[in-house]
């Protein structure tokens, strides 16, 4: 396959690392070279976080060069905009439209930006924006945002759906596998029902 | 596998029997992972100095051993390290220094390659996870062959990047037991003088080893540009400059000088690509090579490199970047909703005190809106700096407090507190005891009652510990009781002797159940925004009313205490309803 550089953006605690790990494990099982880079520690505590996933025949840097990213998967709207410069203008953005207000907004110093989706849409080739929290099972369990978006991402990756589910079984804690698979399925179905 | 997981695997496969560390980003996961392998005895230490000393003892016993720490942790361990270079080892000893260029989670970005030169010991620098695993195993062997500790230096992008590798088999090693040898292990001046020439000769021998070592290699390219690099910089440079020739240094101190000269004869210009300091560049310049050497005149001394930076500096290629209109609100890290530190910092700010801070989650108290920390130097420095202020001006103690977390206090806050008692300085120390090493991801410590490997342990009692140091005034308070916290601070800062306040509530990550979230009675909320000043992520403000995000509120009740209009309510039937 061609090189695929995926950025996973979110707020510390939303599950960017796990998501990156699932994508990477699948690519490795397909015999591809993969490198990822994650955010840990103080930088993660409720802050803006980013995971880089690079897939190719041979990968050197674990960090995606700015302007080279192919796909931006964002669990939060403002974070999609923040990390957009890492994406190529030919890239695809998949974003959960949830708004998590950062502290300067919560305390009233600045306003959350308006028109974010319009701005992203005008600057990239493809934008898929979805309010994941309005769709079951994410509605019942907001922590499933990441696997729901994975279900959407799966449509633009060259791997079989069944392989995604197998890798999730290996990478996710046993008691959470089932709910995550349901969430992935919801994302998968979302694309099918919106592309008719 | 991440680099940290790979280092743990390398230690396991290399027959390591003992692992020691104090948690610190980006090194923490090394010991967490190593502790899960069978046959490896791992423990958290109170600090990096005791971690390295424990490793030294294990090595003297003949066991292979790994000690892991972040870059600033090596400063703490530097005292035993410098003399360990003289004594050498028994079983192989690898010290991992996890550096943090870019300061993702650190108070400085020091370049710990200097420690290898300083201590005159070998330095290994892996450039991905597979090398990290292999270099640990190689390092253990090198350590035993040359009777030396070995530094394995990683950076955040090695520690927390994942790349592929295939696990191998463990090499089982016997522990031969301690062999008395005072001339080697007792560093009295007379014995140490005899060891110093051995250290210098070892460095010469190590250089010979580095010359022929496969960890250092020349990759001939088609270009006339020669790149000298190590670690993650190799990966960035390899991607950015595919045509160049490379001298890839994995065994990077002592520098393989013959190899450098050979490389210089193959290229027209040498470009040293390294993060932070000109560590190789200065050594190359001192060799007076026949070709020009460039480096820091092109690349920054600050922060991390990246493929795009190298492309831009060398080829003047600037990527076509998507431009964002307007300013994106920052999303700084924050204390969690329900965090026990929040009320303490709110109170300190209200009291307009000078606050000597320290290293941990509570360092976030320096950020808006709490903005109540006035200094932060290193682990334990809060206590020492408060002591220094009192020495300079005894009256300052009435408007100064030192704050430190429980884990940090046990790491290096005890000795400066002892100094304060000894010198009867009237300082007030607040120990913010949330019962865990929180910032690095909730590791146990001598106060938690559990070891790294999950066994029950005696839990040190902070009150008893402080009293035993000679502090007569030790007061424990509920960190969520703002009135009490304020009253006790006001009392203790005026006292003319050292005093300790222990503000206690568990880190929310230790809680298994949570009370029902609080809510706002909109009819009573008059929009004064008093509650917003807490900087709690669960609290916001819209249309002149406060709002509580019920999905993240952990019901600590701090905001309820701040509301003068009784607009913040506990759910009916929950505890706290009678909190008038």
XYZ file of C-alpha atoms in Angstrom:
776
model
C 0.000 0.000 0.000
C 0.989 3.632 -0.333
C 2.371 5.316 2.756
C -0.401 6.371 5.098
C 0.229 8.934 7.815
C -2.558 9.139 10.376
C -2.880 11.742 13.127
C -5.128 10.998 16.078
C -6.011 14.137 18.018
C -7.975 14.589 21.201
C -7.958 15.619 24.819
C -5.835 13.705 27.358
C -7.785 10.659 28.500
C -9.924 10.218 25.375
C -8.058 7.157 24.162
C -5.758 8.359 21.381
C -3.011 5.919 22.405
C -5.276 2.853 22.310
C -6.647 3.892 18.934
C -3.163 4.273 17.519
C -2.214 0.895 18.890
C -5.154 -0.847 17.166
C -4.344 0.717 13.798
C -0.646 -0.100 14.176
C -1.254 -3.703 15.230
C -3.438 -4.282 12.193
C -0.899 -2.799 9.814
C 1.881 -4.891 11.371
C -0.210 -8.046 10.973
C -0.456 -7.142 7.275
C 3.325 -7.155 7.048
C 3.747 -3.389 6.854
C 6.302 -1.258 8.675
C 4.690 0.929 11.324
C 5.859 3.568 13.748
C 3.792 5.583 16.201
C 4.505 8.444 18.582
C 2.363 9.135 21.640
C 1.739 11.858 24.218
C 2.317 10.934 27.890
C 2.816 12.547 31.282
C 2.091 16.154 32.168
C 1.449 17.022 28.545
C -1.452 14.571 28.566
C -3.347 15.602 31.725
C -6.529 16.995 30.192
C -4.376 18.794 27.637
C -4.301 18.648 23.866
C -2.842 15.310 22.775
C -1.747 13.826 19.481
C -0.743 10.345 18.387
C 1.151 9.889 15.129
C 0.723 6.614 13.218
C 2.880 6.055 10.150
C 2.366 3.058 7.888
C 4.496 2.250 4.863
C 6.861 -0.336 3.401
C 9.637 1.358 5.401
C 9.146 4.048 8.033
C 11.956 6.153 9.502
C 10.688 9.052 11.633
C 7.867 8.212 14.055
C 6.702 11.827 13.758
C 4.684 12.827 10.709
C 6.304 15.856 9.052
C 4.057 18.910 9.100
C 1.923 19.116 5.996
C 2.403 15.429 5.162
C -0.474 13.773 7.079
C -3.043 11.816 5.088
C -5.799 11.354 7.662
C -6.660 13.331 10.793
C -8.887 11.460 13.216
C -10.035 13.883 15.895
C -12.115 13.084 18.972
C -12.908 16.746 19.522
C -13.684 19.637 17.190
C -11.219 22.276 18.363
C -8.420 19.709 18.406
C -9.088 18.886 14.757
C -8.424 22.504 13.894
C -5.366 22.753 16.142
C -3.570 19.837 14.473
C -4.742 20.597 10.936
C -1.352 22.007 9.816
C 0.090 18.490 10.140
C -2.332 17.356 7.439
C -1.766 17.658 3.714
C -4.372 19.830 1.946
C -5.188 16.628 0.069
C -5.962 14.884 3.333
C -9.110 13.609 4.991
C -10.473 14.754 8.345
C -12.759 12.566 10.437
C -14.012 14.510 13.424
C -16.331 13.964 16.350
C -18.179 17.284 16.598
C -18.212 17.239 20.403
C -17.013 20.438 22.057
C -14.813 20.005 25.119
C -14.100 23.485 26.372
C -10.468 24.098 27.332
C -9.815 25.907 30.596
C -9.314 29.386 29.099
C -12.818 29.024 27.622
C -14.327 27.589 30.820
C -12.981 30.498 32.833
C -14.259 33.016 30.316
C -10.905 34.368 29.081
C -11.568 33.442 25.458
C -14.434 32.003 23.470
C -14.601 28.600 21.857
C -14.225 29.179 18.121
C -17.210 29.178 15.819
C -17.290 27.928 12.251
C -14.651 25.278 12.846
C -16.203 22.673 10.569
C -16.676 25.195 7.750
C -13.054 26.221 8.044
C -11.763 22.651 8.031
C -14.103 21.740 5.166
C -12.763 24.586 3.050
C -9.146 23.578 3.577
C -9.028 19.836 3.118
C -10.140 17.494 0.386
C -12.590 15.533 2.483
C -14.323 16.142 5.810
C -16.439 13.629 7.696
C -17.992 15.315 10.725
C -20.223 13.333 13.024
C -21.759 13.855 16.437
C -20.690 10.481 17.801
C -22.302 11.150 21.167
C -25.750 11.160 19.563
C -25.367 7.605 18.301
C -25.646 4.372 20.306
C -23.591 2.871 21.897
C -21.485 6.018 22.224
C -24.543 7.874 23.531
C -24.675 5.476 26.481
C -20.909 5.311 26.898
C -19.003 8.410 25.764
C -15.686 6.564 26.144
C -16.490 4.673 22.945
C -15.883 7.716 20.737
C -12.508 6.331 19.660
C -13.701 2.983 18.343
C -16.735 4.615 16.694
C -14.395 6.834 14.696
C -12.264 3.775 13.937
C -15.350 2.228 12.321
C -15.497 5.249 10.022
C -11.756 5.236 9.359
C -11.909 1.540 8.436
C -13.735 2.437 5.206
C -10.779 4.387 3.886
C -8.135 1.892 4.976
C -7.310 -1.118 2.773
C -7.909 -3.742 5.508
C -10.855 -6.143 5.811
C -13.506 -5.314 8.373
C -13.044 -8.698 10.054
C -9.372 -8.005 10.636
C -10.205 -4.812 12.518
C -12.447 -6.791 14.843
C -9.780 -9.455 15.383
C -7.145 -6.869 16.260
C -9.539 -5.137 18.669
C -9.969 -8.446 20.488
C -6.207 -8.634 20.930
C -5.538 -5.029 21.883
C -8.487 -4.111 24.124
C -9.110 -5.336 27.681
C -11.343 -8.427 27.592
C -14.269 -6.921 29.467
C -14.389 -3.915 27.131
C -13.971 -5.758 23.820
C -17.665 -6.343 23.142
C -18.808 -2.755 23.687
C -15.906 -1.476 21.597
C -16.788 -3.839 18.760
C -20.382 -2.594 18.870
C -19.109 0.958 18.736
C -16.848 0.129 15.782
C -19.826 -1.475 14.028
C -21.898 1.679 14.644
C -19.186 3.750 12.966
C -18.987 1.305 10.076
C -22.767 1.431 9.599
C -22.796 5.213 9.890
C -20.721 5.491 6.727
C -22.846 2.942 4.877
C -26.113 4.686 5.731
C -24.757 8.132 4.881
C -23.151 7.246 1.564
C -26.338 6.105 -0.161
C 6.308 -2.018 21.079
C 7.265 1.309 22.634
C 10.926 2.008 23.280
C 10.247 1.673 27.001
C 8.600 -1.730 26.532
C 11.532 -2.763 24.343
C 14.063 -1.726 26.992
C 12.218 -3.873 29.529
C 12.209 -6.761 27.061
C 15.931 -6.298 26.405
C 16.619 -6.391 30.139
C 14.544 -9.536 30.492
C 16.141 -11.283 27.525
C 19.560 -10.113 28.717
C 19.122 -11.937 32.019
C 18.557 -8.923 34.264
C 17.622 -10.055 37.774
C 17.061 -6.702 39.478
C 15.424 -3.497 38.213
C 15.228 -0.198 40.086
C 13.729 3.215 39.314
C 11.866 6.235 40.526
C 9.013 7.070 38.120
C 9.547 10.026 35.783
C 8.197 10.794 32.314
C 9.351 9.581 29.793
C 11.054 6.681 31.636
C 8.254 5.365 33.872
C 6.958 2.435 31.805
C 10.382 0.741 31.659
C 10.189 -0.625 35.185
C 6.416 -1.125 35.073
C 6.960 -3.472 32.141
C 10.110 -5.123 33.489
C 8.324 -5.923 36.771
C 5.853 -8.144 34.902
C 8.500 -10.561 33.631
C 9.205 -13.669 35.702
C 12.529 -13.908 37.499
C 13.138 -10.158 37.664
C 13.054 -8.503 41.064
C 11.891 -4.911 40.587
C 11.266 -2.137 43.040
C 10.372 1.526 43.046
C 12.979 3.492 44.946
C 12.380 6.673 46.926
C 14.566 8.549 44.479
C 17.082 7.992 41.674
C 20.091 8.049 43.977
C 18.754 5.164 46.030
C 17.674 3.443 42.796
C 21.219 3.535 41.426
C 22.744 2.553 44.766
C 20.400 -0.438 44.912
C 21.474 -1.335 41.385
C 25.122 -1.066 42.414
C 24.566 -3.468 45.303
C 22.776 -5.963 43.069
C 25.622 -5.718 40.587
C 28.195 -6.298 43.334
C 26.274 -9.454 44.192
C 26.920 -10.477 40.595
C 23.395 -9.975 39.217
C 22.704 -8.198 35.950
C 20.755 -5.051 36.741
C 18.972 -2.154 35.089
C 18.210 1.205 36.661
C 15.879 3.609 34.844
C 15.264 7.304 35.338
C 14.465 10.493 33.491
C 17.200 12.943 32.584
C 16.813 15.123 35.690
C 16.770 11.951 37.778
C 20.367 11.303 36.736
C 21.275 14.566 38.465
C 19.991 13.032 41.685
C 21.940 9.825 40.999
C 25.073 11.616 39.806
C 26.891 11.254 43.121
C 27.030 7.443 43.142
C 27.375 7.393 39.325
C 30.684 9.244 39.274
C 32.245 6.846 41.751
C 30.578 3.797 40.202
C 32.705 4.628 37.179
C 35.748 4.036 39.406
C 34.586 0.859 41.130
C 33.191 -0.706 38.004
C 30.616 -3.438 38.314
C 30.041 -7.059 39.230
C 27.078 -8.147 37.130
C 26.324 -6.001 34.080
C 24.789 -2.633 34.969
C 22.856 -0.460 32.519
C 21.611 2.969 33.575
C 18.809 4.253 31.352
C 18.632 8.029 31.026
C 15.362 9.039 29.330
C 15.873 12.588 28.108
C 13.061 14.939 27.153
C 14.002 17.355 24.338
C 11.073 19.694 23.883
C 10.220 19.428 27.595
C 6.937 17.621 27.052
C 6.871 16.793 30.741
C 10.013 18.213 32.350
C 11.437 21.327 33.950
C 14.460 21.538 31.642
C 15.846 19.815 28.539
C 19.385 18.944 29.601
C 21.401 16.705 27.277
C 22.502 13.717 29.334
C 25.036 12.523 26.777
C 27.377 14.779 28.753
C 27.063 12.439 31.733
C 28.777 9.658 29.798
C 31.761 11.903 29.091
C 31.656 13.313 32.608
C 31.695 9.854 34.199
C 34.037 8.434 31.498
C 31.744 5.543 30.684
C 30.200 4.187 27.462
C 27.061 5.704 25.957
C 24.607 3.770 23.811
C 21.901 5.574 21.817
C 19.202 3.448 20.166
C 17.174 4.968 17.338
C 14.051 2.763 17.535
C 12.456 0.062 19.676
C 14.341 -2.848 18.146
C 17.662 -1.133 18.757
C 16.515 -0.224 22.274
C 16.026 -3.930 23.054
C 19.276 -4.967 21.352
C 21.344 -2.178 22.892
C 20.256 -3.085 26.432
C 21.481 -6.644 25.874
C 24.668 -5.403 24.259
C 25.141 -2.887 27.086
C 24.908 -5.593 29.762
C 27.585 -7.576 27.998
C 29.766 -4.498 27.428
C 29.398 -3.557 31.091
C 30.775 -6.918 32.210
C 33.534 -7.086 29.596
C 34.905 -3.650 30.408
C 33.966 -3.548 34.108
C 31.973 -0.360 33.678
C 28.468 0.989 34.094
C 26.840 1.788 30.738
C 24.438 4.635 30.010
C 21.646 3.856 27.578
C 20.276 7.223 26.548
C 16.841 7.547 25.012
C 14.683 10.563 24.256
C 10.903 10.970 24.464
C 10.498 9.982 20.810
C 12.277 6.687 21.481
C 10.582 6.058 24.836
C 7.058 6.738 23.614
C 7.273 5.713 19.973
C 6.277 2.283 18.795
C 8.094 0.265 16.176
C 8.241 -3.414 15.366
C 10.483 -6.120 16.776
C 10.398 -9.876 17.327
C 10.913 -11.006 20.940
C 13.683 -13.525 21.642
C 14.657 -15.893 24.446
C 15.862 -15.002 27.912
C 19.476 -15.697 28.714
C 19.392 -17.165 32.241
C 22.207 -15.894 34.420
C 23.379 -17.238 37.767
C 24.068 -14.800 40.577
C 27.608 -15.714 41.676
C 27.464 -13.802 44.969
C 29.542 -10.956 46.345
C 33.302 -11.275 46.123
C 35.120 -9.080 48.621
C 37.529 -6.721 46.905
C 38.135 -3.547 48.907
C 40.623 -2.119 46.403
C 37.842 -2.186 43.810
C 34.777 -1.358 45.897
C 36.026 0.806 48.782
C 36.739 4.208 47.328
C 39.007 5.592 49.996
C 41.403 8.102 48.464
C 44.237 5.541 48.409
C 42.170 2.948 46.567
C 40.455 5.516 44.344
C 43.827 6.814 43.176
C 44.628 3.314 42.000
C 41.314 3.094 40.168
C 41.590 6.359 38.258
C 44.261 5.148 35.786
C 42.135 2.051 35.251
C 39.214 4.318 34.295
C 41.393 6.241 31.841
C 42.789 3.058 30.281
C 39.273 1.655 30.053
C 38.207 4.699 28.072
C 41.018 4.055 25.583
C 40.021 0.384 25.333
C 36.388 1.328 24.921
C 37.302 3.588 22.046
C 38.980 0.672 20.288
C 35.801 -1.314 20.904
C 33.644 1.487 19.505
C 35.770 1.596 16.316
C 34.960 -1.965 15.358
C 31.523 -2.125 16.889
C 28.517 -2.880 14.656
C 26.442 -0.379 16.649
C 28.391 2.259 14.733
C 28.140 2.051 10.979
C 28.776 3.980 7.802
C 25.936 3.985 5.285
C 27.346 5.079 1.944
C 24.968 7.272 -0.032
C 25.216 8.767 -3.460
C 25.562 12.302 -2.220
C 28.643 14.197 -1.146
C 27.023 15.253 2.093
C 27.969 13.205 5.138
C 25.633 13.179 8.118
C 26.819 12.271 11.614
C 23.968 11.449 13.984
C 22.583 9.145 16.671
C 19.282 8.200 18.270
C 16.033 9.586 16.902
C 17.910 12.229 14.882
C 19.084 9.381 12.628
C 15.502 8.538 11.715
C 14.584 12.161 10.988
C 17.734 12.692 8.924
C 17.407 9.418 7.046
C 13.915 10.380 5.909
C 14.769 13.985 5.121
C 18.124 13.345 3.380
C 17.822 9.969 1.606
C 20.778 10.716 -0.709
C 23.311 11.542 1.979
C 25.991 9.283 3.456
C 25.555 8.522 7.140
C 27.780 7.808 10.094
C 25.179 6.328 12.407
C 26.442 6.251 15.980
C 24.821 3.748 18.318
C 27.879 3.380 20.578
C 28.449 7.092 20.732
C 30.858 7.637 23.622
C 33.791 7.299 23.472
C 33.614 8.592 19.923
C 35.076 6.175 17.328
C 37.574 8.693 15.966
C 39.158 6.470 13.315
C 35.733 5.782 11.941
C 34.993 9.509 11.922
C 38.200 10.166 9.929
C 37.369 7.381 7.520
C 33.901 8.857 7.047
C 35.349 12.339 6.554
C 37.542 10.992 3.737
C 34.441 9.764 1.911
C 32.446 13.013 1.866
C 32.965 16.672 0.994
C 31.154 18.115 3.977
C 30.008 16.825 7.336
C 26.709 17.847 8.804
C 26.145 16.899 12.444
C 22.444 16.479 13.103
C 21.753 16.200 16.821
C 19.079 17.440 19.198
C 20.032 19.838 21.996
C 23.789 20.292 22.537
C 26.659 20.126 19.974
C 27.927 16.953 21.637
C 29.399 15.291 18.544
C 30.010 18.535 16.698
C 32.445 19.894 19.251
C 34.349 16.619 19.366
C 34.537 16.537 15.569
C 35.693 20.143 15.392
C 38.437 19.360 17.906
C 39.679 16.631 15.535
C 40.489 19.212 12.822
C 39.124 17.110 9.990
C 39.964 17.880 6.363
C 36.348 18.643 5.520
C 34.109 21.363 6.932
C 31.881 20.369 9.870
C 28.593 22.140 10.379
C 25.820 21.669 12.895
C 24.515 24.177 15.375
C 25.046 27.075 13.001
C 22.129 25.493 11.121
C 20.124 23.619 13.743
C 18.725 24.868 17.014
C 20.077 24.144 20.464
C 16.458 24.027 21.598
C 13.798 21.375 21.477
C 13.179 18.486 19.134
C 14.157 18.007 15.530
C 11.786 16.807 12.842
C 11.922 15.732 9.217
C 10.438 19.032 8.081
C 13.021 21.071 10.002
C 15.904 19.223 8.303
C 14.304 19.501 4.852
C 13.781 23.199 5.310
C 17.272 23.939 6.645
C 19.127 21.861 4.054
C 16.993 21.945 0.925
C 15.019 25.088 1.721
C 11.861 23.083 1.091
C 8.956 24.502 3.034
C 5.878 22.292 3.073
C 2.600 23.760 1.919
C 0.909 24.053 5.303
C -2.766 24.576 5.932
C -3.141 27.968 7.565
C -5.632 28.457 10.362
C -7.533 31.725 10.639
C -7.437 33.316 14.059
C -6.090 32.056 17.372
C -6.990 28.634 18.645
C -7.663 28.646 22.389
C -4.848 26.865 24.208
C -5.658 23.622 25.980
C -3.149 23.509 28.847
C -2.985 20.425 31.075
C -5.258 20.789 34.107
C -5.837 19.274 37.515
C -8.597 16.701 37.216
C -12.184 17.421 38.288
C -12.320 16.407 41.945
C -8.558 16.835 42.431
C -7.713 17.543 46.072
C -4.974 20.029 45.195
C -7.388 22.535 43.669
C -8.869 23.870 46.909
C -5.441 24.225 48.509
C -4.153 26.371 45.657
C -7.378 28.380 45.583
C -6.849 29.140 49.265
C -3.161 30.002 48.843
C -4.074 32.452 46.105
C -6.790 34.055 48.220
C -4.306 34.461 51.078
C -1.815 36.110 48.661
C 1.050 33.987 49.967
C 4.406 33.320 48.367
C 4.305 29.678 47.395
C 7.456 27.624 46.890
C 6.333 24.820 44.593
C 7.693 21.452 43.582
C 7.467 18.712 40.946
C 4.195 16.846 40.403
C 0.548 17.318 39.399
C 0.313 20.237 41.780
C 2.860 22.164 39.689
C -0.205 22.823 37.530
C -1.245 25.203 40.340
C 1.095 27.693 38.651
C -1.241 27.939 35.638
C -4.377 30.020 35.232
C -6.747 30.529 36.900
C -5.168 29.338 40.163
C -1.774 30.960 39.453
C -0.564 30.357 42.949
C 2.929 28.863 42.638
C 5.883 31.221 42.619
C 8.793 28.827 42.161
C 9.505 25.324 40.939
C 13.099 24.133 40.600
C 13.427 20.391 41.081
C 12.244 17.510 43.256
C 12.306 18.637 46.894
C 13.369 22.213 46.229
C 10.168 23.711 47.665
C 11.318 22.980 51.210
C 14.900 24.132 50.690
C 13.929 27.382 48.995
C 11.426 28.219 51.746
C 14.212 27.581 54.234
C 16.503 29.893 52.290
C 13.913 32.653 52.282
C 13.551 32.340 56.032
C 17.334 32.507 56.425
C 17.478 35.684 54.377
C 14.496 37.264 56.038
C 12.801 35.564 59.020
C 9.743 37.793 58.606
C 9.120 36.391 55.127
C 8.038 33.082 56.694
C 4.727 34.664 57.640
C 3.798 35.075 54.011
C 5.497 31.988 52.572
C 4.551 28.333 52.371
C 6.273 25.432 50.665
C 4.051 22.846 48.957
C 5.144 19.349 48.036
C 3.385 16.098 47.115
C 3.642 12.927 49.168
C 5.810 11.085 46.667
C 8.082 14.093 46.115
C 8.385 14.619 49.870
C 9.591 11.041 50.277
C 11.880 11.477 47.233
C 13.820 14.470 48.497
C 11.745 16.634 50.810
C 12.730 14.922 54.047
C 16.320 16.176 54.193
C 15.559 19.889 53.664
C 12.796 19.594 56.280
C 15.421 18.152 58.620
C 17.557 21.196 57.806
C 14.669 23.472 58.727
C 14.249 21.728 62.064
C 17.972 21.698 62.739
C 18.218 25.414 62.037
C 14.826 26.169 63.601
C 13.631 28.078 60.564
C 9.975 29.114 60.956
C 8.897 27.646 57.610
C 5.466 26.211 56.876
C 5.454 23.123 54.696
C 2.249 21.783 53.161
C 2.422 18.146 52.116
C -0.323 17.593 49.549
C -0.933 13.935 50.253
C -3.034 12.247 47.585
C -1.615 8.835 48.377
C 0.167 8.083 45.113
C 2.774 9.281 42.599
C 0.059 10.822 40.444
C 1.580 12.768 37.557
C 3.544 9.896 36.079
C 0.523 7.598 36.080
C -0.157 6.475 39.670
C 2.850 4.541 40.905
C 3.234 3.248 44.444
C 5.740 4.729 46.908
C 6.831 4.038 50.516
C 3.632 5.696 51.772
C 1.131 3.670 49.770
C 1.374 0.278 51.435
C 2.013 -1.599 48.183
C 5.164 -2.411 46.220
C 5.704 -2.180 42.477
C 5.187 -5.908 42.213
C 1.884 -5.727 44.085
C 2.957 -6.994 47.474
C 1.778 -5.448 50.746
C 4.352 -3.123 52.307
C 4.581 -1.062 55.467
C 3.187 2.406 54.733
C 5.159 5.275 56.185
C 2.974 7.622 58.192
C 3.779 11.199 57.238
C 2.712 12.678 60.596
C 4.975 10.303 62.519
C 7.817 10.805 60.071
C 7.671 14.604 60.358
C 7.443 14.472 64.161
C 10.418 12.135 64.273
C 12.412 14.700 62.325
C 11.692 17.097 65.164
C 8.735 19.028 63.761
C 6.531 19.710 66.797
C 3.604 21.222 64.902
C 2.151 18.680 62.466
C -1.498 19.144 61.494
C -3.492 16.963 59.131
C -6.451 18.571 57.346
C -9.125 17.476 54.905
C -7.976 19.035 51.626
C -11.620 19.528 50.594
C -12.528 21.514 53.707
C -11.680 25.015 52.559
C -12.460 26.702 55.886
C -10.235 24.345 57.808
C -7.428 24.539 55.239
C -7.496 28.326 55.421
C -7.636 28.448 59.200
C -4.746 26.041 59.652
C -2.556 27.871 57.119
C -3.253 31.168 58.847
C -2.281 29.715 62.193
C 0.837 27.914 61.049
C 2.444 30.685 59.014
C 2.533 32.884 62.099
C 4.184 30.300 64.297
C 7.888 30.928 64.926
C 9.025 27.356 64.412
C 8.948 24.814 61.576
C 5.470 23.441 60.982
C 3.933 20.906 58.621
C 0.373 20.833 57.310
C -0.682 17.584 55.651
C -3.616 18.269 53.298
C -5.056 14.864 52.538
C -7.547 13.401 50.061
C -6.932 10.524 47.663
C -6.106 11.131 44.011
C -9.340 10.591 42.054
C -7.667 7.776 40.157
C -7.569 5.815 43.430
C -11.335 6.072 43.861
C -13.463 3.191 42.705
C -16.840 4.846 43.268
C -17.918 8.438 42.934
C -20.658 10.466 44.556
C -23.431 11.830 42.382
C -22.449 15.035 40.583
C -23.518 18.377 41.986
C -25.916 20.640 40.105
C -26.702 24.334 39.779
C -30.016 25.731 40.936
C -30.436 28.301 38.184
C -32.916 30.349 40.181
C -30.339 30.901 42.899
C -27.255 31.390 40.700
C -26.648 35.109 40.351
C -23.700 34.748 37.993
C -20.983 35.966 40.360
C -18.461 33.488 38.863
C -16.899 32.755 42.258
C -16.983 29.033 41.482
C -15.275 29.481 38.099
C -12.143 30.713 39.882
C -11.436 27.124 40.943
C -10.460 26.273 37.371
C -12.396 23.016 37.534
C -12.935 21.470 34.090
C -16.454 20.463 35.175
C -17.501 24.081 35.729
C -18.322 26.567 33.003
C -20.419 29.640 32.490
C -23.109 30.337 29.915
C -25.868 32.934 29.677
C -24.979 34.469 33.058
C -25.264 31.154 34.892
C -22.767 28.577 36.055
C -23.057 25.073 34.593
C -21.780 21.794 36.003
C -20.825 19.139 33.462
C -22.396 16.118 35.136
C -20.382 13.652 33.058
C -17.073 14.734 34.582
C -17.992 16.212 38.007
C -16.562 14.020 40.770
C -18.498 15.725 43.567
C -15.556 17.025 45.605
C -17.823 19.822 46.822
C -15.280 22.655 46.599
C -17.533 24.779 44.390
C -20.451 24.270 46.761
C -18.331 25.816 49.535
C -17.564 28.869 47.403
C -21.145 29.667 46.427
C -22.582 32.354 48.679
C -26.040 31.963 47.153
C -26.483 28.241 47.827
C -26.981 27.748 44.122
C -24.707 24.694 43.966
C -26.518 21.678 45.309
C -25.771 18.112 46.181
C -28.280 15.698 44.702
C -31.131 15.026 47.118
C -30.275 12.451 49.743
C -26.529 12.653 49.193
C -24.050 13.426 51.930
C -23.123 17.059 52.204
C -26.677 18.362 52.041
C -26.377 19.720 55.521
C -23.099 21.481 54.745
C -24.355 24.860 55.911
